[in-house]
Tab-separated table of C-alpha atoms in Angstrom:
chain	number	residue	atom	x	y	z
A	7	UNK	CA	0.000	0.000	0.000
A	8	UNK	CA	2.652	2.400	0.278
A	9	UNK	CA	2.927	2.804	-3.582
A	10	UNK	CA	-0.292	3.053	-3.867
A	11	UNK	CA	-0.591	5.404	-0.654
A	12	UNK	CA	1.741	8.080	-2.589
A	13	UNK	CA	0.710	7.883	-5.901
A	14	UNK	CA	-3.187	8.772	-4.339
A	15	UNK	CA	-1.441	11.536	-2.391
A	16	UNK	CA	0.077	12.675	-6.019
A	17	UNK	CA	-3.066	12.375	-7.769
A	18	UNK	CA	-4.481	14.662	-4.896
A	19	UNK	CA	-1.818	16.883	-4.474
A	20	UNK	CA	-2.053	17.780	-8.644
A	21	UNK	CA	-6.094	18.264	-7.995
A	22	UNK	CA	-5.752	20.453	-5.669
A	23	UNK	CA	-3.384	22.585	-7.419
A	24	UNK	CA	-5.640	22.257	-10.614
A	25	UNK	CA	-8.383	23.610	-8.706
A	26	UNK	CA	-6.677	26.617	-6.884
A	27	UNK	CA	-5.379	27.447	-10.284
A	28	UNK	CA	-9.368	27.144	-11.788
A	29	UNK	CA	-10.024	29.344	-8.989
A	30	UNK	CA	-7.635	32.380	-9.257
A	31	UNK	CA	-7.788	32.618	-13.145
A	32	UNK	CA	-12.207	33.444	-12.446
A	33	UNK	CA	-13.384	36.898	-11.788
A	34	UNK	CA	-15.790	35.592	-9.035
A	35	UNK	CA	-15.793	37.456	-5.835
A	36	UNK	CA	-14.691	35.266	-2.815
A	37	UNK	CA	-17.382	33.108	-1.295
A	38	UNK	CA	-18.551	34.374	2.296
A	39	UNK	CA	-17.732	32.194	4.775
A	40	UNK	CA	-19.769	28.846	5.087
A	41	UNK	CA	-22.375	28.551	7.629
A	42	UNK	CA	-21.565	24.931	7.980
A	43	UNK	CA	-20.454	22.741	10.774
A	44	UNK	CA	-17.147	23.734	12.671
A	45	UNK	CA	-15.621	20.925	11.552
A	46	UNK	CA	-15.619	18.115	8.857
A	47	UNK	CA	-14.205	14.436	9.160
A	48	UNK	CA	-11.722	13.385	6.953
A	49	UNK	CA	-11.034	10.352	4.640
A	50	UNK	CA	-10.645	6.816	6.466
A	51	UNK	CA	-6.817	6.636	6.581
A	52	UNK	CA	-6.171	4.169	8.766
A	53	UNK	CA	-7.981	1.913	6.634
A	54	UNK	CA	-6.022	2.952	3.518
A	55	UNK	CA	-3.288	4.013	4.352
A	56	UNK	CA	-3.000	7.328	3.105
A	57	UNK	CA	-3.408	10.966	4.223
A	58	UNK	CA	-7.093	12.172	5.020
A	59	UNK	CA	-6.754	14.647	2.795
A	60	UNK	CA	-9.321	14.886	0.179
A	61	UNK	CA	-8.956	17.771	-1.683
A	62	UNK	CA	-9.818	21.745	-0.895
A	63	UNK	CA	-13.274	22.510	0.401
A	64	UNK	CA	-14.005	26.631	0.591
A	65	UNK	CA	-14.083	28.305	3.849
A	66	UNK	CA	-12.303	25.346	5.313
A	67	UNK	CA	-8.867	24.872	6.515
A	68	UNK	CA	-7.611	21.297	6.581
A	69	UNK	CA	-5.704	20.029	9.399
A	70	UNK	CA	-3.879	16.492	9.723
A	71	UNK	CA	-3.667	16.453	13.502
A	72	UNK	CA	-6.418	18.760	14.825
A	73	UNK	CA	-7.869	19.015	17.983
A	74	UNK	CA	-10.931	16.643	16.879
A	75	UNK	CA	-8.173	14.954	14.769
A	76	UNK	CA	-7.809	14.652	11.100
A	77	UNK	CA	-10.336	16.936	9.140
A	78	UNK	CA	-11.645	20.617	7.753
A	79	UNK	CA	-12.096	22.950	9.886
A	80	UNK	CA	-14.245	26.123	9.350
A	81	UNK	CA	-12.382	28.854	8.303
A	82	UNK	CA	-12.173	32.071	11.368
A	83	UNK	CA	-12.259	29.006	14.206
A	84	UNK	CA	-9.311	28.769	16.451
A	85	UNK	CA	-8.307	25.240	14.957
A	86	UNK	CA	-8.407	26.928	10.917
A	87	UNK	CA	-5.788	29.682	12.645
A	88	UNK	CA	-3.098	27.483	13.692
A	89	UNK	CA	-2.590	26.963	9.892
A	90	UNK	CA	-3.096	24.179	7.205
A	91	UNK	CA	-1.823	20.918	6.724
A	92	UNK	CA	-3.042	20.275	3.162
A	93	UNK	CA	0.104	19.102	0.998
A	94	UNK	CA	1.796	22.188	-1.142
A	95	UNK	CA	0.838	22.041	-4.818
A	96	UNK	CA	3.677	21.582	-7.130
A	97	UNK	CA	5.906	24.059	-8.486
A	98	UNK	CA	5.060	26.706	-11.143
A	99	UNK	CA	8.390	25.410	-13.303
A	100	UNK	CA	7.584	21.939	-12.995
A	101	UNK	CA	3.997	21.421	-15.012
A	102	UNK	CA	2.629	18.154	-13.384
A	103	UNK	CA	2.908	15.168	-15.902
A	104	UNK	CA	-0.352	13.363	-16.946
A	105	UNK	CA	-0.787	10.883	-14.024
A	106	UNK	CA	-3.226	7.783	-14.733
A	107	UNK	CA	-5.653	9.338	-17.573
A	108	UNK	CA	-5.226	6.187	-19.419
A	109	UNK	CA	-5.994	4.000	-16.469
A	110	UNK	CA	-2.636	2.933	-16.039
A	111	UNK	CA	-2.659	4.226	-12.346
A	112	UNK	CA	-5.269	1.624	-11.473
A	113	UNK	CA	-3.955	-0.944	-13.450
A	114	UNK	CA	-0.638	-0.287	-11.554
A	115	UNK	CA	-2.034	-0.999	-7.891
A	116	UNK	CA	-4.510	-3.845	-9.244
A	117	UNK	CA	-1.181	-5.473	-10.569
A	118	UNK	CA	1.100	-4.844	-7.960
A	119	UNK	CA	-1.678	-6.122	-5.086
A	120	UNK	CA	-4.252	-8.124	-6.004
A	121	UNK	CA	-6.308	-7.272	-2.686
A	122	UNK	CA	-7.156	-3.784	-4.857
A	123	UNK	CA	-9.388	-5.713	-7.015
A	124	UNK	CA	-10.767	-7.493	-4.956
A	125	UNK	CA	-11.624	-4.111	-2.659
A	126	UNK	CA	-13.023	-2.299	-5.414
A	127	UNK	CA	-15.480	-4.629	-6.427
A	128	UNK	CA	-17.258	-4.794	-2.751
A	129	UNK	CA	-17.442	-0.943	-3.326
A	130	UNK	CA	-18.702	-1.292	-6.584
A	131	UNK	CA	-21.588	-4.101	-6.166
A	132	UNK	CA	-19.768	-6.356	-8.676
A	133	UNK	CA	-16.607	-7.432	-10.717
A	134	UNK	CA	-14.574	-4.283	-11.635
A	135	UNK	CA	-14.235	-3.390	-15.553
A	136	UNK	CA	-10.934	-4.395	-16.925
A	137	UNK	CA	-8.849	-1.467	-17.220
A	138	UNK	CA	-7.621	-1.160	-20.901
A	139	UNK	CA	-4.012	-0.703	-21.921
A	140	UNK	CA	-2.707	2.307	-23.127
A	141	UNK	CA	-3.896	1.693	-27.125
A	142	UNK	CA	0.080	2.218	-28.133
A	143	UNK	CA	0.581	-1.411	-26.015
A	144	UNK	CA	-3.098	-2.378	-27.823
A	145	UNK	CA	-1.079	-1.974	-31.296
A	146	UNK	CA	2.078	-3.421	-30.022
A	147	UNK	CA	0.557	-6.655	-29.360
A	148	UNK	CA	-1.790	-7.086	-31.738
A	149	UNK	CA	1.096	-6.491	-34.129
A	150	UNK	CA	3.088	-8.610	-32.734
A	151	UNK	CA	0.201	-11.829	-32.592
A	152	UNK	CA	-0.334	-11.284	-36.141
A	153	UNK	CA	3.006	-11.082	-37.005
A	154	UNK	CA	3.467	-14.568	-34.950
A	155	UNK	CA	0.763	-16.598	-36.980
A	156	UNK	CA	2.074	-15.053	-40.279
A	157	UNK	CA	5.309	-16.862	-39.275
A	158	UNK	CA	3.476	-20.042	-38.021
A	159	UNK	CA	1.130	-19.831	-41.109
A	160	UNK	CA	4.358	-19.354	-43.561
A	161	UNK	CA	6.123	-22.705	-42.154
A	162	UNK	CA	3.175	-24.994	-42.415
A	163	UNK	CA	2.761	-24.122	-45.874
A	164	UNK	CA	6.641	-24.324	-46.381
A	165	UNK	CA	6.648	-27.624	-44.880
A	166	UNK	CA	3.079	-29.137	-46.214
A	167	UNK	CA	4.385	-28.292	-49.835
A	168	UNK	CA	7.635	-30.507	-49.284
A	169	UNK	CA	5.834	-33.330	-48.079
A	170	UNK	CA	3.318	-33.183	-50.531
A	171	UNK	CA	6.204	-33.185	-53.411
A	172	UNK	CA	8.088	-36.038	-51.316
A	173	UNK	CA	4.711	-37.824	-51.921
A	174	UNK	CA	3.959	-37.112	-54.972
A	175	UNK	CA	7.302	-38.649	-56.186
A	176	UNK	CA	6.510	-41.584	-54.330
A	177	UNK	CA	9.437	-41.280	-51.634
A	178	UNK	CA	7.107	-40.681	-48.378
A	179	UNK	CA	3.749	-41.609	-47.053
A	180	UNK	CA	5.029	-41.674	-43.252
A	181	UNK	CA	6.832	-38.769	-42.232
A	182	UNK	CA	8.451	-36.945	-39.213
A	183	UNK	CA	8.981	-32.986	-39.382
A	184	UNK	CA	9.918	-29.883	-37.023
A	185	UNK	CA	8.473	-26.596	-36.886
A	186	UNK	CA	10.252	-23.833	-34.946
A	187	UNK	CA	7.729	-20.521	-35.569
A	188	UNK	CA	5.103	-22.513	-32.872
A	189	UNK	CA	7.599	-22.260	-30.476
A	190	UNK	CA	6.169	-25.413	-28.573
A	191	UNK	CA	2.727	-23.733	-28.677
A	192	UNK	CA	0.708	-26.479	-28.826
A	193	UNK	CA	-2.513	-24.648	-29.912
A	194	UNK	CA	0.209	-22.861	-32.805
A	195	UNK	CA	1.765	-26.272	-33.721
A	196	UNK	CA	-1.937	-27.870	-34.277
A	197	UNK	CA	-2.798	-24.292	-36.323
A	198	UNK	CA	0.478	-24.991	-37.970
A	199	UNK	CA	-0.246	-28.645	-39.070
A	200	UNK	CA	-3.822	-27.298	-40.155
A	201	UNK	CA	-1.772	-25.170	-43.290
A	202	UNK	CA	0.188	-28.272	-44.302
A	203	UNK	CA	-3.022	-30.233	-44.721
A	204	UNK	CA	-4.750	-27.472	-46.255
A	205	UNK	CA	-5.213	-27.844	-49.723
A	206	UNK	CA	-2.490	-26.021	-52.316
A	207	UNK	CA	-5.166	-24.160	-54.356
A	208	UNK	CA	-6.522	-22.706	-50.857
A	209	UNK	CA	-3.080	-21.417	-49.898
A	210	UNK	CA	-1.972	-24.402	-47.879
A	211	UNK	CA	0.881	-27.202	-48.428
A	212	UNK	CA	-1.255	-29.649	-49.488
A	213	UNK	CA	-0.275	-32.072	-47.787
A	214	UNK	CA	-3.451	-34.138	-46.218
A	215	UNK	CA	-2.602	-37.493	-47.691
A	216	UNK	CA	1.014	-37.443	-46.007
A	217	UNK	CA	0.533	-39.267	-42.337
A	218	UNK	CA	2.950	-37.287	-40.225
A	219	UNK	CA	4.513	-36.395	-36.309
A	220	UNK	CA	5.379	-32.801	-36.731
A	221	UNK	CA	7.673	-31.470	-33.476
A	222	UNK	CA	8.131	-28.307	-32.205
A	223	UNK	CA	10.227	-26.828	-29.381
A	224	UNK	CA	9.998	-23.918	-26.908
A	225	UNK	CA	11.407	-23.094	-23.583
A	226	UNK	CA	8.629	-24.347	-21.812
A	227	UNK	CA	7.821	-27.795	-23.437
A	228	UNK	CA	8.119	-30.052	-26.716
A	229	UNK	CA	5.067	-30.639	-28.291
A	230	UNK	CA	3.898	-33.029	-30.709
A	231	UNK	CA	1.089	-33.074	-33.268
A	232	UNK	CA	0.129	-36.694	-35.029
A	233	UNK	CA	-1.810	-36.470	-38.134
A	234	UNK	CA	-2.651	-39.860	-39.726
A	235	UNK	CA	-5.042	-39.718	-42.765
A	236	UNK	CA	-7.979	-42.346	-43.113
A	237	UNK	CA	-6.355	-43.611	-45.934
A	238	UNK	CA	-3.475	-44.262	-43.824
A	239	UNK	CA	-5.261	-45.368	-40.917
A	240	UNK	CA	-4.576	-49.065	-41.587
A	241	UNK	CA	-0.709	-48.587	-41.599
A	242	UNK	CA	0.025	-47.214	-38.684
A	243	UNK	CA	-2.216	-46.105	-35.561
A	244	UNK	CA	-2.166	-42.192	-34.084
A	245	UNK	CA	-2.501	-43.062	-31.061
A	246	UNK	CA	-0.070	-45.635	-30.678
A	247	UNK	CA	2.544	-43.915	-32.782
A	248	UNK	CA	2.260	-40.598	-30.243
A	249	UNK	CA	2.572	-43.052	-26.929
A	250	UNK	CA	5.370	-44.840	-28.394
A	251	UNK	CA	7.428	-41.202	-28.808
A	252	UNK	CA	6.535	-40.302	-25.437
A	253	UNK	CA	7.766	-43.695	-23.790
A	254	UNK	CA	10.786	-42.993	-25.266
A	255	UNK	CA	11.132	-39.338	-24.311
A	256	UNK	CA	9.640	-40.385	-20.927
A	257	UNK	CA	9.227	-36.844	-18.050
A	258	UNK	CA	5.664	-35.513	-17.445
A	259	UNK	CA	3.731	-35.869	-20.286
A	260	UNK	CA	0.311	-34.761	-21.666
A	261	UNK	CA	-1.515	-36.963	-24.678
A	262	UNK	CA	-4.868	-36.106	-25.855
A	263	UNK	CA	-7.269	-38.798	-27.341
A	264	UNK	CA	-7.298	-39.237	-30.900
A	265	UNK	CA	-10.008	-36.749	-32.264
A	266	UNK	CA	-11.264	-36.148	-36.267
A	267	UNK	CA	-9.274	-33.996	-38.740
A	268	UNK	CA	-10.780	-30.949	-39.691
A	269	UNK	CA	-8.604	-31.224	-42.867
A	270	UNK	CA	-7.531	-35.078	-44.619
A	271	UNK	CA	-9.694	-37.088	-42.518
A	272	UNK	CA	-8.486	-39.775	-40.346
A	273	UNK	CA	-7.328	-39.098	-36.688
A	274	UNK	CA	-5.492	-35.979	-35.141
A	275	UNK	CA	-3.469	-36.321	-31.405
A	276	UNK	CA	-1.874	-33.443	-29.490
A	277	UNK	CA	0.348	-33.989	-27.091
A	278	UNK	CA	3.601	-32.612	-24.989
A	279	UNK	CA	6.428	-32.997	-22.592
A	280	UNK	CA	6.868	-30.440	-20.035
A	281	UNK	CA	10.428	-29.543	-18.952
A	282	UNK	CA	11.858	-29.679	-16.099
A	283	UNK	CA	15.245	-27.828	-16.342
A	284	UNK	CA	17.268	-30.908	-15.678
A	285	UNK	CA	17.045	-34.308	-17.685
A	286	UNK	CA	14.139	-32.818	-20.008
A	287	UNK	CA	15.196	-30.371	-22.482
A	288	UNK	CA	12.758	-29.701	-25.163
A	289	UNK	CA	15.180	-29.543	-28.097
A	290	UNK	CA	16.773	-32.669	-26.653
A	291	UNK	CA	13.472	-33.924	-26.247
A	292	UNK	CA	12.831	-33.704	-29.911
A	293	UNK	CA	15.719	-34.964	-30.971
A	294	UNK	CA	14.932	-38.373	-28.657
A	295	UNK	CA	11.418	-38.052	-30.156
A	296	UNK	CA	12.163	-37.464	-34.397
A	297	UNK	CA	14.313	-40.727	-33.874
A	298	UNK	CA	11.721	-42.562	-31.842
A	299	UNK	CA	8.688	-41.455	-34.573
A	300	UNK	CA	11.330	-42.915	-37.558
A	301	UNK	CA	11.840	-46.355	-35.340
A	302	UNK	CA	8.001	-46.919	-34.955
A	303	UNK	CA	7.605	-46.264	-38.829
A	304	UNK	CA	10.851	-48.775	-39.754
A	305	UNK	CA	9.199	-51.317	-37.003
A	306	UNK	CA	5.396	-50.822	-37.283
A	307	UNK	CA	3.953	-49.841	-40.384
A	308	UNK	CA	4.201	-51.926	-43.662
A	309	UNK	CA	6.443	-52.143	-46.270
């Protein structure tokens, strides 16, 4: 809370002098002096942990330790003589910078302590609305995603074309492949193996026919993708061909259950291998699984 605490007494202390400064530049005369009560409670700061100041209120002087503690008292009382305790606005040669007009002020003390959150929707009745990034960081990312699946997109074409030309020159039904743009992004890699399957007159590599373990490694995990066509389906198994890999790779592993291709037909598996930053590597862990997918094939499927 201290963070928070003085960027709230910044965010006051810039108020203030906004108003005083709204004040002096109107030709109004001066207000007469309020008729209100002698003195006004301030904000709750033991509770959060800031000052009780809240701002300027006319015809009241604020005082930090008064003698009925923190508050305003009415100007012309013997408490508003002893002086203020509001904090000094800043300086005329230092213009106050723009301070949380994008939201970023909030978003700063949600991040930094969850509790904020948590506190602000009990005073609100409800969840609180996201804060949105600055739209400079908006751009930035959204750049940078599309930019990503460009990449991802490019290599399963890339890839998908040489299989289907391997094929086509009757040198590979079976095959086992790397991608690097997925970057062991499993949902990317499956994206990925969705362009090589994708017909060559749509844009893709063409590659449906092909039944193939494509790899890809990040610094978080290998994953694996098995695509095995239904008119492939009789040589060699999905599902067996992705547990064999992972035996042989072995660490914590994750293996969904074979599921229909959206593009070729047949069966589709997902699956990875977490590391662990010890025996599991993922680049090692490809290289242990690219020789196991070849074995399975040599052993397995055919001639």
């Amino acid at each position: 809370w201290e963070v928070n605490a003085r960027m709230a007494q910044r965010v006051r202390t810039e108020h203030a002098a906004a108003m005083r400064e709204a004040a002096a530049s109107t030709a109004a005369p001066p207000a007469p002096p309020p008729s209100g009560p002698d003195f006004i409670a301030g904000g709750d700061a033991g509770r959060w942990g800031m000052s009780s100041y809240m701002g300027p209120k006319d015809g009241y002087v604020f005082r930090e330790q008064g003698p009925r503690g923190a508050g305003y008292y009415r100007e012309g009382t013997a408490a508003a003589r002893a002086g203020s305790d509001a904090p000094a606005g800043p300086e005329p040669a230092k213009p106050a910078p723009s301070v949380g007009r994008d939201g970023s002020l909030l978003r700063a003390a949600m991040d930094e302590n969850p509790d904020v959150a948590d506190k602000l929707a009990s005073m609100m009745g409800g969840a609180v609305p996201p804060v949105a990034p600055p739209a400079g960081e908006d751009e930035a990312a959204a750049a940078a995603s599309a930019e990503k699946l460009r990449a991802v997109d490019e290599e399963g074409v890339a890839v998908g074309a040489r299989l289907a030309a391997q094929q086509r020159e009757g040198a590979v039904e079976f095959a086992c492949a790397s991608a690097s743009a997925p970057g062991g992004d499993l949902s990317l890699l499956e994206r990925c193996v969705g362009k090589m399957n994708l017909g060559s007159a749509s844009g893709g590599g063409g590659a449906a026919e092909v039944a193939k373990m494509v790899f890809s490694a990040g610094a978080e995990q290998l994953s694996l993708v098995t695509h095995v066509p239904e008119s492939k389906r009789r040589g060699v198994d999905a599902a067996a061909w992705t547990r064999a890999v992972l035996a042989a790779i072995g660490g914590k592993v994750m293996c969904s259950a074979p599921q229909p291709a959206p593009l070729g037909g047949g069966s589709i598996v997902l699956a990875a291998v977490s590391a662990d930053g010890g025996e599991h590597e993922p680049d090692a862990d490809m290289a242990l699984g690219l020789a196991a997918a070849a074995r399975f094939l040599e052993e397995d499927t055919p001639a």
